[in-house]
Amino acid sequence: MKAIILAAGEGTRMKSRLPKCLHPILGRSMLDTVIQTVQEAGAKELIVVTGHEGQQIREAVKEPVTFVEQKERRGTGHAVMTAAEHIRPEDTALVICGDTPLVTPEAIARLCEQHLKDASAVTVLSTIVDNAFGYGRIARTGGRFPKIVEQKDLTPDQMEIKEINTGIYLFHGRALLEALPLLNTRNAAGEYYLTDTLEIIQANGLKADVYCAPDPEQFMGVNTRVQLARAAEILKRRVNEQFMLAGVTMIDPASVWIERGVVIGEDTLLYPGVILEGATKIGPGCVIGPNTRIVNCEINHDVEISSSVLIDSHVGAFSTVGPFAYLRPHSHVGAHCKIGCFVDVKNATLGDNTKAAHLTYVGDADVGSGVNFGCGTVTVNYDGHKKYRTVIEDNAFIGCNTNLVSPVTVKESAYVAAGSTITEEVPAKALAIARARQINKTGWIHQSQNKTEA
Ligand code: UD1
Ligand code: CA
């Protein structure tokens, strides 16, 4: 099967500089979503018809597809004519729109089954909706198939028809190639209607058929940002239900957003307000959220993360993160670690059993295992021009409110006294104290009062 995806629409109602089909829905553009759907449905070769923003679309699509540019937007029939040079007589050609991101591969597979079983020259995918306004209607005269009548061309009786054209079709290549040159623009919109190919194909003595699909929701088209949000809501529900059926608990699935491609293990619990993006992988038995965003991270099993943001990072088993922690790119946290509140980790490796319980910045650092960061430790990694690394070896103990001015090393099992500013290497098992010695001025309050009175 070959697929022709129509995406030359201007999308003026989106009121956007971004072409409509590139607007993301659950982390992936509508066009990429449709591309994936038709690939899953078995399409081997994809042709995307773009309009004037072709260049932007070409750059955004990573899948191997053929692009054709429809320079003038003269209707859906004209869009398919633009792609005609890529259609072979022996092809089975699927036509679908780039702005229907909810269509399932199953619906296309059913369409395919019926089309091939009945050896039709064209099969249209229809569905029954409550409000058919704006759609082409399937007009069956005397039980015979049919033609498709556009909204603008409806007769008063036809207004009542609730069976609509979803804009998805399967064509036999030869029948389509023979019908396209016979299209004309004699209709209310003055456009080449692809839908007219049905009548032409029948007039050529070939069979045109309809496959009426259940679940009309999936054929919803997106023309505005309101519809985009509504479609995203539906997709989110679908994705979340799959995760729940696979063993993930969600206290409030309506507030959980998971992009496709995310993996979550069994018995992981998601609190409200969890957002999981990109290639995130979460192991079993974790507790995530509330209000947590995780992007492209690998989270091992039995990890607890609360009210935090994690990007391009790794967290080992049995570790806890948050509340209010920030793991920035290239943070690698080992097993049984604690990254507590207001802890910011960036481009750093932390070995197993290492703890930074509160108010700490670990940036550009190589930290061993069993290290304890006192409250308020700062790796001073930036001199205004360059970044430097801090090395802290196994079982070191960093006292509260310490500055580690990098590049600097704290060797294995060393101690740093609270309040120190460390600028030189601390030897293994040593105690470093780098702060002014305390002076107590006994009776100072009386002396100072006497002065004031005098
Ligand atoms: C079309 C169908 C209608 C169907 C509806 C389903 C026709 C004549 N009508 O109507 O029966 O119910 O879709 O949503 O086909 N496009 C191009 N080039 C063009 C015109 C359109 O690429 O010159 C693309 C658009 O980007 C869009 C798709 O084709 O993805 C449908 O075009 P649109 O103008 O939205 O058609 P409808 O009026 O919705
Ligand atoms: Ca449309």
Coordinates of C-alpha atoms and ligand atoms in Angstrom, one line a residue:
M1 CA 0.0 0.0 0.0
K2 CA 1.1 3.5 -0.9
A3 CA -0.1 6.5 1.1
I4 CA -0.8 10.0 -0.1
I5 CA -1.1 12.5 2.8
L6 CA -2.7 15.8 1.9
A7 CA -1.1 18.6 3.9
A8 CA -1.2 21.6 1.6
G9 CA -3.9 23.3 3.5
E10 CA -3.0 26.8 4.6
G11 CA -4.5 26.3 8.1
T12 CA -5.4 29.9 8.3
R13 CA -7.8 29.2 11.3
M14 CA -4.8 28.2 13.4
K15 CA -3.6 31.8 13.3
S16 CA 0.0 30.6 13.4
R17 CA 3.3 31.0 11.7
L18 CA 3.7 27.2 11.9
P19 CA 2.1 25.2 9.2
K20 CA -1.0 23.5 10.6
C21 CA 0.2 20.0 10.2
L22 CA 3.3 20.7 12.2
H23 CA 1.4 21.7 15.3
P24 CA 2.2 19.1 18.0
I25 CA -0.3 16.8 19.6
L26 CA 1.0 14.9 22.6
G27 CA 4.6 15.8 21.7
R28 CA 4.6 14.9 18.0
S29 CA 3.4 16.9 15.0
M30 CA 0.0 16.1 13.6
L31 CA 1.7 15.1 10.3
D32 CA 4.2 12.8 12.1
T33 CA 1.3 11.3 13.9
V34 CA -0.5 10.5 10.7
I35 CA 2.7 9.2 9.1
Q36 CA 3.2 6.8 12.0
T37 CA -0.5 5.7 11.8
V38 CA -0.3 4.9 8.1
Q39 CA 3.0 3.1 8.5
E40 CA 1.5 1.0 11.3
A41 CA -1.4 0.3 9.0
G42 CA 1.1 -1.2 6.5
A43 CA 1.9 1.7 4.0
K44 CA 5.3 1.1 2.5
E45 CA 5.7 4.3 0.6
L46 CA 4.5 7.7 1.6
I47 CA 3.9 10.8 -0.5
V48 CA 3.2 14.1 1.3
V49 CA 1.5 16.9 -0.6
T50 CA 2.6 20.2 0.8
G51 CA 1.7 23.8 0.0
H52 CA 3.7 27.0 0.2
E53 CA 5.3 26.1 3.6
G54 CA 6.8 23.0 2.0
Q55 CA 10.3 23.8 3.0
Q56 CA 9.5 24.0 6.7
I57 CA 7.5 20.7 6.5
R58 CA 10.4 19.0 4.6
E59 CA 12.8 20.0 7.4
A60 CA 10.5 18.8 10.2
V61 CA 9.7 15.3 8.9
K62 CA 12.4 12.8 9.7
E63 CA 10.7 9.8 8.2
P64 CA 11.6 8.7 4.6
V65 CA 8.8 10.2 2.6
T66 CA 8.4 11.7 -0.9
F67 CA 7.3 15.3 -0.9
V68 CA 5.4 17.0 -3.7
E69 CA 4.5 20.6 -3.8
Q70 CA 1.0 21.7 -4.8
K71 CA 1.8 25.3 -5.8
E72 CA -1.8 26.4 -6.2
R73 CA -4.4 25.2 -3.8
R74 CA -7.2 24.1 -6.1
G75 CA -8.9 21.4 -4.1
T76 CA -8.3 17.9 -2.8
G77 CA -8.6 16.4 -6.4
H78 CA -5.9 18.8 -7.6
A79 CA -3.7 17.8 -4.6
V80 CA -3.8 14.2 -5.6
M81 CA -3.2 15.1 -9.3
T82 CA 0.0 16.8 -8.0
A83 CA 1.1 13.4 -6.6
A84 CA -0.1 11.4 -9.7
E85 CA 3.4 10.9 -11.1
H86 CA 4.2 8.8 -8.0
I87 CA 1.1 6.5 -8.4
R88 CA 1.5 3.3 -10.4
P89 CA -1.5 1.6 -12.0
E90 CA -0.9 -1.5 -9.9
D91 CA -0.7 0.4 -6.6
T92 CA -3.3 0.3 -3.8
A93 CA -3.3 4.0 -2.8
L94 CA -4.5 5.3 0.5
V95 CA -5.5 9.0 0.6
I96 CA -5.6 10.6 4.0
C97 CA -5.5 14.2 5.4
G98 CA -2.6 15.5 7.5
D99 CA -4.9 17.1 10.0
T100 CA -6.7 14.0 11.3
P101 CA -4.3 12.9 14.0
L102 CA -6.7 10.6 15.9
V103 CA -7.2 8.0 13.1
T104 CA -6.2 4.5 14.3
P105 CA -4.2 2.0 12.2
E106 CA -7.0 -0.5 12.9
A107 CA -9.6 1.7 11.1
I108 CA -7.3 1.8 8.0
A109 CA -6.7 -2.0 8.3
R110 CA -10.5 -2.6 8.3
L111 CA -10.9 -0.3 5.3
C112 CA -8.1 -2.2 3.5
E113 CA -9.7 -5.6 4.3
Q114 CA -13.1 -4.6 2.8
H115 CA -11.5 -2.9 -0.2
L116 CA -9.5 -6.0 -1.1
K117 CA -12.2 -8.5 -0.3
D118 CA -14.7 -6.8 -2.5
A119 CA -12.2 -6.0 -5.2
S120 CA -13.4 -2.4 -5.4
A121 CA -11.8 0.3 -7.4
V122 CA -12.3 2.7 -4.6
T123 CA -13.5 2.4 -1.0
V124 CA -14.4 5.5 1.0
L125 CA -14.1 5.5 4.8
S126 CA -17.3 7.0 6.2
T127 CA -18.7 7.3 9.7
I128 CA -21.9 8.4 11.4
V129 CA -21.8 11.7 13.3
D130 CA -24.4 13.7 15.2
N131 CA -23.4 17.0 13.6
A132 CA -22.4 16.5 10.0
F133 CA -22.1 20.2 9.2
G134 CA -19.2 21.0 7.0
Y135 CA -18.5 17.4 5.9
G136 CA -19.2 15.8 2.6
R137 CA -22.2 13.5 2.9
I138 CA -22.6 10.0 1.6
A139 CA -25.7 10.1 -0.6
R140 CA -26.9 6.6 -1.3
T141 CA -29.7 6.7 -3.9
G142 CA -31.9 3.7 -4.0
G143 CA -29.5 1.7 -1.8
R144 CA -26.9 2.0 -4.5
F145 CA -23.6 3.7 -3.9
P146 CA -23.2 6.6 -3.9
K147 CA -21.8 9.8 -4.4
I148 CA -20.3 12.3 -2.0
V149 CA -22.0 15.7 -1.8
E150 CA -20.1 18.6 -0.2
Q151 CA -21.7 20.9 2.3
K152 CA -21.9 23.8 -0.2
D153 CA -23.6 21.6 -2.7
L154 CA -26.2 19.9 -0.5
T155 CA -29.9 19.8 -1.5
P156 CA -32.3 20.3 1.5
D157 CA -33.0 16.6 1.9
Q158 CA -29.3 15.7 1.9
M159 CA -28.7 18.1 4.8
E160 CA -30.3 15.4 7.0
I161 CA -27.6 12.8 6.1
K162 CA -25.4 11.9 9.1
E163 CA -23.1 9.6 7.3
I164 CA -20.0 11.6 6.3
N165 CA -16.9 11.3 4.3
T166 CA -13.9 11.1 6.6
G167 CA -11.6 12.1 3.8
I168 CA -9.8 8.7 3.8
Y169 CA -10.0 6.5 0.7
L170 CA -8.4 3.5 -0.8
F171 CA -8.0 3.5 -4.6
H172 CA -6.9 1.1 -7.1
G173 CA -4.1 3.0 -8.8
R174 CA -5.3 2.5 -12.3
A175 CA -8.8 3.6 -11.5
L176 CA -7.6 6.7 -9.7
L177 CA -5.1 7.6 -12.5
E178 CA -8.0 7.3 -15.1
A179 CA -10.4 9.4 -13.0
L180 CA -8.1 12.3 -12.1
P181 CA -8.0 13.9 -15.6
L182 CA -11.8 13.8 -15.8
L183 CA -12.3 16.0 -12.6
N184 CA -13.6 19.5 -13.2
T185 CA -14.3 22.5 -11.1
R186 CA -18.1 22.8 -11.8
N187 CA -19.2 23.0 -8.2
A188 CA -20.0 25.6 -5.5
A189 CA -16.4 25.9 -4.4
G190 CA -14.9 26.0 -7.9
E191 CA -12.3 23.3 -6.9
Y192 CA -11.3 20.0 -8.1
Y193 CA -13.1 17.7 -5.7
L194 CA -11.4 14.3 -5.1
T195 CA -14.8 13.1 -4.0
D196 CA -16.0 13.3 -7.6
T197 CA -13.7 10.4 -8.6
L198 CA -16.3 8.1 -7.1
E199 CA -18.9 8.9 -9.7
I200 CA -16.3 8.9 -12.5
I201 CA -15.0 5.4 -11.4
Q202 CA -18.5 4.1 -11.4
A203 CA -19.2 5.6 -14.8
N204 CA -16.1 3.7 -16.0
G205 CA -17.9 0.5 -15.0
L206 CA -15.9 -0.1 -11.8
K207 CA -16.9 -0.7 -8.3
A208 CA -17.0 2.1 -5.7
D209 CA -17.8 1.2 -2.1
V210 CA -18.1 2.6 1.4
Y211 CA -16.7 1.3 4.6
C212 CA -18.6 2.8 7.5
A213 CA -16.4 2.8 10.6
P214 CA -17.5 2.9 14.2
D215 CA -15.9 5.3 16.7
P216 CA -16.4 8.6 14.8
E217 CA -14.3 10.5 17.3
Q218 CA -11.1 9.3 15.6
F219 CA -11.9 11.0 12.4
M220 CA -12.1 14.5 13.9
G221 CA -10.2 17.0 11.8
V222 CA -8.2 19.8 13.4
N223 CA -8.7 23.3 12.0
T224 CA -8.4 25.5 15.1
R225 CA -6.4 25.4 18.3
V226 CA -9.6 24.7 20.2
Q227 CA -10.0 21.5 18.1
L228 CA -6.3 20.8 18.6
A229 CA -6.7 20.8 22.4
R230 CA -9.8 18.7 22.1
A231 CA -8.0 16.1 19.9
A232 CA -5.0 16.1 22.4
E233 CA -7.4 15.4 25.2
I234 CA -8.8 12.4 23.3
L235 CA -5.3 11.1 22.5
K236 CA -4.2 11.6 26.1
R237 CA -7.1 9.5 27.3
R238 CA -6.4 6.8 24.8
V239 CA -2.7 6.6 25.8
N240 CA -3.4 6.8 29.5
E241 CA -5.9 3.9 29.3
Q242 CA -3.3 1.8 27.6
F243 CA -0.8 2.5 30.4
M244 CA -3.4 1.7 33.1
L245 CA -4.4 -1.5 31.4
A246 CA -0.7 -2.4 31.4
G247 CA -0.4 -2.0 35.1
V248 CA 0.3 1.7 35.8
T249 CA -1.9 3.4 38.5
M250 CA -3.0 7.0 37.9
I251 CA -4.8 8.8 40.7
D252 CA -6.2 11.4 38.2
P253 CA -5.6 10.3 34.6
A254 CA -7.1 13.5 33.3
S255 CA -4.2 15.5 34.6
V256 CA -1.4 13.1 33.4
W257 CA 0.2 13.7 30.0
I258 CA 2.3 11.0 28.6
E259 CA 3.9 11.2 25.2
R260 CA 3.9 8.1 23.0
G261 CA 7.2 6.3 23.1
V262 CA 7.4 6.6 26.9
V263 CA 7.8 3.3 28.8
I264 CA 6.5 2.7 32.3
G265 CA 6.8 -0.4 34.4
E266 CA 4.1 -2.2 36.3
D267 CA 2.9 -0.9 39.7
T268 CA 4.3 2.5 39.1
L269 CA 2.0 5.1 40.6
L270 CA 1.5 8.5 39.0
Y271 CA 0.1 11.3 41.1
P272 CA -1.8 14.2 39.4
G273 CA 0.1 16.6 37.3
V274 CA 2.7 14.3 35.9
I275 CA 4.1 15.0 32.4
L276 CA 6.3 12.4 30.8
E277 CA 8.0 13.4 27.6
G278 CA 10.3 12.1 24.9
A279 CA 12.1 8.8 25.2
T280 CA 11.5 8.6 29.0
K281 CA 11.7 5.1 30.5
I282 CA 10.4 4.5 34.0
G283 CA 10.9 1.2 35.8
P284 CA 8.3 -0.7 37.9
G285 CA 7.3 0.2 41.4
C286 CA 8.0 3.9 41.2
V287 CA 6.0 6.8 42.7
I288 CA 6.0 9.9 40.5
G289 CA 4.5 13.3 41.2
P290 CA 2.5 15.2 42.0
N291 CA 3.5 18.0 39.5
T292 CA 6.5 16.4 38.0
R293 CA 8.0 16.8 34.5
I294 CA 10.4 14.2 33.2
V295 CA 11.9 14.6 29.7
N296 CA 14.1 11.9 28.0
C297 CA 15.1 10.3 31.3
E298 CA 15.8 6.8 32.4
I299 CA 14.4 6.1 35.8
N300 CA 15.2 2.7 37.4
H301 CA 12.8 0.7 39.6
D302 CA 11.4 1.8 43.0
V303 CA 12.3 5.4 42.5
E304 CA 10.3 8.2 44.2
I305 CA 10.1 11.6 42.5
S306 CA 8.0 14.4 43.8
S307 CA 7.3 17.9 42.4
S308 CA 10.5 18.0 40.3
V309 CA 11.8 18.6 36.8
L310 CA 14.2 16.0 35.3
I311 CA 15.7 16.4 31.8
D312 CA 18.0 14.0 29.9
S313 CA 19.1 12.3 33.1
H314 CA 19.3 8.9 34.8
V315 CA 18.1 7.9 38.3
G316 CA 19.1 4.6 39.8
A317 CA 16.9 2.2 41.7
F318 CA 15.5 3.1 45.2
S319 CA 16.6 6.7 44.9
T320 CA 14.4 9.6 45.9
V321 CA 14.2 12.9 44.1
G322 CA 12.5 16.1 45.4
P323 CA 10.3 17.7 46.3
F324 CA 11.4 20.6 44.3
A325 CA 14.6 19.2 42.7
Y326 CA 16.0 19.9 39.3
L327 CA 18.0 17.4 37.3
R328 CA 19.4 19.1 34.3
P329 CA 20.9 17.3 31.2
H330 CA 23.5 14.6 31.7
S331 CA 22.9 14.0 35.4
H332 CA 23.5 10.4 36.4
V333 CA 22.3 9.6 39.9
G334 CA 23.1 6.2 41.2
A335 CA 21.0 3.8 43.3
H336 CA 19.8 4.5 46.8
C337 CA 20.6 8.2 46.4
K338 CA 18.7 11.1 47.9
I339 CA 18.3 14.3 45.9
G340 CA 16.3 16.5 48.3
C341 CA 14.5 19.8 48.1
F342 CA 16.0 22.7 46.2
V343 CA 18.8 20.5 44.9
D344 CA 20.0 21.3 41.4
V345 CA 22.2 18.8 39.6
K346 CA 23.7 19.4 36.2
N347 CA 26.1 17.4 34.0
A348 CA 27.2 15.4 37.1
T349 CA 27.6 11.7 38.1
L350 CA 26.7 10.7 41.6
G351 CA 27.6 7.2 42.8
D352 CA 25.3 4.9 44.8
N353 CA 24.2 5.9 48.3
T354 CA 25.1 9.5 47.8
K355 CA 22.9 12.1 49.5
A356 CA 22.2 15.8 48.9
A357 CA 19.2 16.4 51.1
H358 CA 18.7 20.1 50.7
L359 CA 19.7 23.4 49.0
T360 CA 22.7 22.2 47.0
Y361 CA 24.1 22.7 43.6
V362 CA 26.1 19.9 42.0
G363 CA 27.2 21.0 38.6
D364 CA 29.9 19.6 36.3
A365 CA 31.0 17.1 39.0
D366 CA 32.1 13.5 39.4
V367 CA 30.9 12.4 42.8
G368 CA 31.6 8.9 44.2
S369 CA 29.4 6.7 46.3
G370 CA 28.5 7.2 49.9
V371 CA 29.1 11.0 49.7
N372 CA 27.1 13.3 51.9
F373 CA 26.5 16.8 50.9
G374 CA 25.6 19.1 53.8
C375 CA 22.8 21.7 53.3
G376 CA 23.9 24.5 51.1
T377 CA 26.9 23.0 49.3
V378 CA 27.8 24.7 46.0
T379 CA 30.1 23.5 43.3
V380 CA 31.6 26.8 42.1
N381 CA 32.0 25.6 38.5
Y382 CA 32.0 28.8 36.4
D383 CA 34.5 31.6 36.4
G384 CA 32.5 33.7 34.0
H385 CA 34.3 32.2 30.9
K386 CA 34.7 28.5 31.4
K387 CA 33.2 25.6 33.4
Y388 CA 35.4 23.3 35.5
R389 CA 34.8 20.0 37.1
T390 CA 34.7 19.1 40.8
V391 CA 35.8 15.6 41.8
I392 CA 34.5 14.2 45.1
E393 CA 35.6 10.7 45.9
D394 CA 33.8 7.9 47.7
N395 CA 32.5 8.5 51.3
A396 CA 33.6 12.1 51.4
F397 CA 31.6 14.2 53.8
I398 CA 30.9 17.8 52.7
G399 CA 29.9 20.0 55.7
C400 CA 27.0 22.5 55.4
N401 CA 27.5 25.7 53.4
T402 CA 30.6 24.7 51.6
N403 CA 31.9 26.2 48.4
L404 CA 33.9 23.9 46.2
V405 CA 35.8 26.1 43.8
S406 CA 36.5 24.0 40.8
P407 CA 38.7 22.6 39.4
V408 CA 39.1 20.9 42.7
T409 CA 39.2 17.4 44.2
V410 CA 38.1 16.1 47.6
K411 CA 39.7 12.7 48.0
E412 CA 38.2 9.6 49.4
S413 CA 36.7 9.7 52.9
A414 CA 37.8 13.3 53.5
Y415 CA 35.8 15.7 55.6
V416 CA 35.2 19.3 54.8
A417 CA 34.2 21.5 57.7
A418 CA 31.0 23.4 57.5
G419 CA 31.3 26.9 56.0
S420 CA 34.5 26.2 54.1
T421 CA 35.5 27.6 50.8
I422 CA 37.7 24.8 49.3
T423 CA 40.2 25.9 46.6
E424 CA 42.8 23.2 47.0
E425 CA 42.7 19.4 46.9
V426 CA 41.6 17.8 50.2
P427 CA 43.7 14.6 50.8
A428 CA 42.1 11.3 51.6
K429 CA 40.7 10.9 55.1
A430 CA 41.8 14.5 56.0
L431 CA 39.6 17.2 57.5
A432 CA 39.8 20.5 55.6
I433 CA 38.8 23.7 57.4
A434 CA 38.8 26.8 55.2
R435 CA 37.1 29.6 57.1
A436 CA 38.0 32.3 59.5
R437 CA 38.5 31.2 63.1
Q438 CA 35.8 32.3 65.5
I439 CA 36.6 35.0 68.0
N440 CA 34.4 35.5 71.1
K441 CA 34.5 38.9 72.7
T442 CA 33.4 38.3 76.2
G443 CA 31.3 41.0 77.8
W444 CA 31.1 42.9 74.6
I445 CA 27.5 44.0 75.1
H446 CA 28.3 45.8 78.3
Q447 CA 31.3 47.6 76.8
S448 CA 29.3 48.7 73.8
Q449 CA 26.4 50.0 76.1
N450 CA 28.9 51.9 78.3
K451 CA 30.2 53.6 75.1
T452 CA 26.7 54.7 74.1
E453 CA 25.9 56.2 77.5
A454 CA 29.1 58.1 77.6
Ligands
UD1_1 C1 -12.9 17.3 2.5 C2 -13.8 16.4 1.6 C3 -15.1 16.2 2.4 C4 -14.8 15.5 3.7 C5 -13.8 16.3 4.5 C6 -13.3 15.4 5.7 C7 -13.4 17.1 -0.7 C8 -13.9 17.8 -1.8 N1 -14.2 17.2 0.4 O1 -13.6 18.5 2.7 O2 -16.0 15.3 1.6 O3 -16.0 15.3 4.5 O4 -12.6 16.6 3.7 O5 -12.5 16.2 6.5 O6 -12.4 16.4 -0.8 N2 -5.8 20.0 0.7 C9 -4.7 20.1 -0.1 N3 -4.8 20.8 -1.3 C10 -5.9 21.4 -1.6 C11 -7.1 21.3 -0.8 C12 -7.0 20.6 0.3 O7 -3.7 19.5 0.2 O8 -5.9 22.1 -2.7 C13 -5.7 19.2 1.9 C14 -5.9 20.0 3.2 O9 -4.7 20.3 3.7 C15 -6.6 19.0 4.1 C16 -7.4 18.1 3.1 O10 -6.8 18.2 1.9 O11 -5.6 18.2 4.8 C17 -8.8 18.4 3.1 O12 -9.0 19.7 2.6 P1 -10.2 20.6 3.1 O13 -10.2 21.9 2.4 O14 -10.1 20.7 4.6 O15 -11.5 19.8 2.7 P2 -12.9 19.8 3.3 O16 -13.6 21.0 2.9 O17 -12.7 19.6 4.8
CA2 CA -11.1 19.8 6.5

